[in-house]
XYZ file of C-alpha atoms in Angstrom:
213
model
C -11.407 2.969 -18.948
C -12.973 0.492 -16.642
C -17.173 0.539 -16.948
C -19.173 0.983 -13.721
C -22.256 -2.015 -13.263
C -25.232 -0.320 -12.624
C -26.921 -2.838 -10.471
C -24.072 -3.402 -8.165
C -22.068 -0.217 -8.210
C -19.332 -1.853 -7.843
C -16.286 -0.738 -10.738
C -16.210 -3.720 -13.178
C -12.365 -5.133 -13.279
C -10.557 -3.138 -15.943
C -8.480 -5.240 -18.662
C -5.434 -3.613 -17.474
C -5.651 -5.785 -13.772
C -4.551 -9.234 -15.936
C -1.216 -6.754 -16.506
C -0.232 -6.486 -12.965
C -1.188 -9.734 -11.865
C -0.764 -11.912 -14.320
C -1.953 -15.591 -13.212
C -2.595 -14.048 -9.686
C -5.453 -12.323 -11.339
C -8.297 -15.202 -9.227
C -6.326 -13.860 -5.981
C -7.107 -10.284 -6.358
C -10.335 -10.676 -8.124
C -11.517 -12.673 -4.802
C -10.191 -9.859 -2.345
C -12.471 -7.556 -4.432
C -15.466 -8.930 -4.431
C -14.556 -9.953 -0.337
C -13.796 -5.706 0.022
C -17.045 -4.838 -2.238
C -19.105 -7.109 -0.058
C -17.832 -6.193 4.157
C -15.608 -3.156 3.264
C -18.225 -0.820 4.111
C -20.216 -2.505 7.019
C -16.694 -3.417 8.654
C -15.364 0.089 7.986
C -12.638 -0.124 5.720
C -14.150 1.972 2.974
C -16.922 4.214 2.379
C -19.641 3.622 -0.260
C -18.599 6.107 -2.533
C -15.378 4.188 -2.990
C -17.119 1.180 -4.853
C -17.385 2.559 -8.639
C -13.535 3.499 -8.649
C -12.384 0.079 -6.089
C -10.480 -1.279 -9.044
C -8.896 1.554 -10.900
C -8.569 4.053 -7.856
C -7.944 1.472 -5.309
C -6.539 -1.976 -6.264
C -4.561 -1.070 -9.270
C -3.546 2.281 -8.080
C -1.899 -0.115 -5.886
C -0.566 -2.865 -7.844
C 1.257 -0.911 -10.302
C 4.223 -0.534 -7.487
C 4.706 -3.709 -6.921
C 7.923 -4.185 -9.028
C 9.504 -1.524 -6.922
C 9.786 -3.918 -4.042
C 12.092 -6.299 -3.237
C 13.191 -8.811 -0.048
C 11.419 -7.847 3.218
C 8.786 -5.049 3.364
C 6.674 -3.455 5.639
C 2.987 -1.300 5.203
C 2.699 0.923 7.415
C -1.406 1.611 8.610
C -2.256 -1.429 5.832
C -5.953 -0.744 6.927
C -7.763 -2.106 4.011
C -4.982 -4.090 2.969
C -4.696 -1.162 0.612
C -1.546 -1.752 -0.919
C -0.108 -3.958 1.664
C -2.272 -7.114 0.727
C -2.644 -6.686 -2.858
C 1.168 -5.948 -3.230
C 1.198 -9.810 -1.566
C -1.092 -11.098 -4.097
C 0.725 -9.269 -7.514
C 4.566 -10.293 -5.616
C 4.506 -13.878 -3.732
C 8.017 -13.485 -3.904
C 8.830 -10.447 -1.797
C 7.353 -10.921 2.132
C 5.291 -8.387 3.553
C 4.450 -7.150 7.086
C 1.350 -5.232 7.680
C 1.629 -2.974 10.319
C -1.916 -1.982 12.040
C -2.733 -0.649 15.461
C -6.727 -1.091 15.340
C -8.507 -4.689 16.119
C -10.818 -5.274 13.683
C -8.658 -4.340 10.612
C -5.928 -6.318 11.803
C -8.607 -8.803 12.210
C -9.637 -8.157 8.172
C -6.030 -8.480 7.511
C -5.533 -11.695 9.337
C -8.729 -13.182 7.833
C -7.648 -12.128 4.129
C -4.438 -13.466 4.061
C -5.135 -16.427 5.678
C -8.326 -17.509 3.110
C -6.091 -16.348 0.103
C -3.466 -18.184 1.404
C -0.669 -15.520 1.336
C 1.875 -17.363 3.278
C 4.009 -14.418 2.204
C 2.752 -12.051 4.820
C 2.960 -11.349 8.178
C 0.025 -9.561 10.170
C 1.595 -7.401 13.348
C -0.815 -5.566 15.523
C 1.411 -2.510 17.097
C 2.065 1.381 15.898
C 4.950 1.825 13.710
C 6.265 4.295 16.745
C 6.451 0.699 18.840
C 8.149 -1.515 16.123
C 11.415 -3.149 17.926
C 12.844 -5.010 15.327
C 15.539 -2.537 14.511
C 15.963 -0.810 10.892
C 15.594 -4.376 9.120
C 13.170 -3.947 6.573
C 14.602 -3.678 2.804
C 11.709 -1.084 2.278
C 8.415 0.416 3.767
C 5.322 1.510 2.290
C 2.153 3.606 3.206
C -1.039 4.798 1.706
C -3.604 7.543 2.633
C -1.424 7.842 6.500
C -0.154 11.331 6.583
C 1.928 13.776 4.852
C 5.607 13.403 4.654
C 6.800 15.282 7.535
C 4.856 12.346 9.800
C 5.803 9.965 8.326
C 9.296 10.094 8.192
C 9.980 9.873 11.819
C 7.859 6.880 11.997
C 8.896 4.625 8.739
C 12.618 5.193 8.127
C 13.614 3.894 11.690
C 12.520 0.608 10.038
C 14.428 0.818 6.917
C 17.784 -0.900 6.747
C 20.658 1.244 5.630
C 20.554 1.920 1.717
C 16.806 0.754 2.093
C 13.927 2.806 0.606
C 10.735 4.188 1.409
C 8.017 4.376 -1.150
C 5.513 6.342 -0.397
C 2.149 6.699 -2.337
C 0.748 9.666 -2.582
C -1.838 12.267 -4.227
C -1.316 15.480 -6.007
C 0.332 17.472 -3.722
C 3.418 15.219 -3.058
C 6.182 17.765 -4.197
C 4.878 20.149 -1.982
C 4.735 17.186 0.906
C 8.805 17.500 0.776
C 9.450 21.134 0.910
C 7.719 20.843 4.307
C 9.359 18.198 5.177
C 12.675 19.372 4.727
C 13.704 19.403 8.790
C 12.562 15.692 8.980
C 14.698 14.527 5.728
C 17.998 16.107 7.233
C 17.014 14.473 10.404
C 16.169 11.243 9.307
C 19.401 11.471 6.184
C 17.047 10.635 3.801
C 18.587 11.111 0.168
C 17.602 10.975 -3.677
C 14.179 12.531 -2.360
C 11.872 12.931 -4.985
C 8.080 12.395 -6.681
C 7.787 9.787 -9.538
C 4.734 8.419 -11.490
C 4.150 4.743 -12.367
C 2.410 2.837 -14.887
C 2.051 5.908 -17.055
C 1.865 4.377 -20.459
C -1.328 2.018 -19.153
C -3.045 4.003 -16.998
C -5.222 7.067 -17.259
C -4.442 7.974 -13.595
C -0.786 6.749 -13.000
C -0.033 6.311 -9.151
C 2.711 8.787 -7.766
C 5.053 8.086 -5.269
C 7.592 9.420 -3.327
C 10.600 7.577 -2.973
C 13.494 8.453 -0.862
C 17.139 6.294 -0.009
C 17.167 5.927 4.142
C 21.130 6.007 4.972
């Protein structure tokens, strides 16, 4: 369990982080203490998020990241939250952030340029206005909107056979019952709620994963 500094309030970096990022570890340390110190003023978090930014935040994040493969896109990156971590812990998979509003694209742009993530792209536009065609291998999204949203505006970017994977909170099972019209619509298949990084974390992230055909 990572320890909380009292005259900073900002969650000390848990042992587990040198797991899922290996010798990337000086990348993601540097966008924490870069979140810790403008998150708040530039509105990416709130102040109540700095005791749990590692454990609820970063990794919560980074324990996806061998999911992904090829060409992916994060849908509402915001924060860069997992969309710019999931750069740092996988150099080798390319990522496009996908942001409507100015000055996070602007925090996007900035982060990946100083920690040199020549791995992602930066694309100011909704997901509703993406014209590239179904070519990404996957997509992503955090903290967007619940499944029956979200559908309709992420698997039109998928590939056939591609995936999205979705991360979500404690209610995700019940996210696909009402989502049932869009998944038909959409011919989403394998549609379901996993956990990962169970054996290493006290929280484990969930997703929900589904096949776009």
């Amino acid at each position: 369990m990572a320890d909380v500094s009292r005259e900073t309030s900002v969650e000390i970096e848990p042992d587990v982080a040198a797991h899922f990022f290996g010798e990337r570890l000086p990348l993601a340390r540097r966008f924490a203490a870069s979140l810790a110190a403008h998150g708040e003023e530039r509105g990416l978090i709130g102040p109540l998020e700095l005791p749990r930014l590692w454990s609820r935040h970063i990794i919560n994040c980074a324990a996806v990241a061998p999911l992904f493969s090829g060409r992916v896109g994060d849908v509402g990156s915001g924060a860069g939250l997992p969309g710019l971590v999931l750069a740092i812990a996988r150099p080798d998979v390319e990522w496009v952030l996908i942001e409507t509003m100015e000055r996070r694209v602007a925090w996007l742009t900035e982060q990946a340029a100083d920690l040199e993530l020549d791995n992602v792209e930066v694309l100011r536009t909704r997901a509703e206005e993406w014209n590239r065609g179904p070519s990404l291998d996957a997509v992503t999204a955090r903290a967007v909107s619940a499944l029956r949203t979200l559908i309709p505006i992420t698997a039109p970017l998928v590939r056939d056979g591609g995936e999205l994977i979705l991360l979500k909170g404690a209610n995700a099972a019940s996210e696909i019952d009402a989502a049932e019209k869009q998944i038909r619509r959409f011919r989403l298949s394998h549609v379901r709620v996993e956990t990962v990084g169970d054996s290493l974390l006290s929280e484990p992230t969930r997703i929900l994963r589904a096949t776009v055909r």
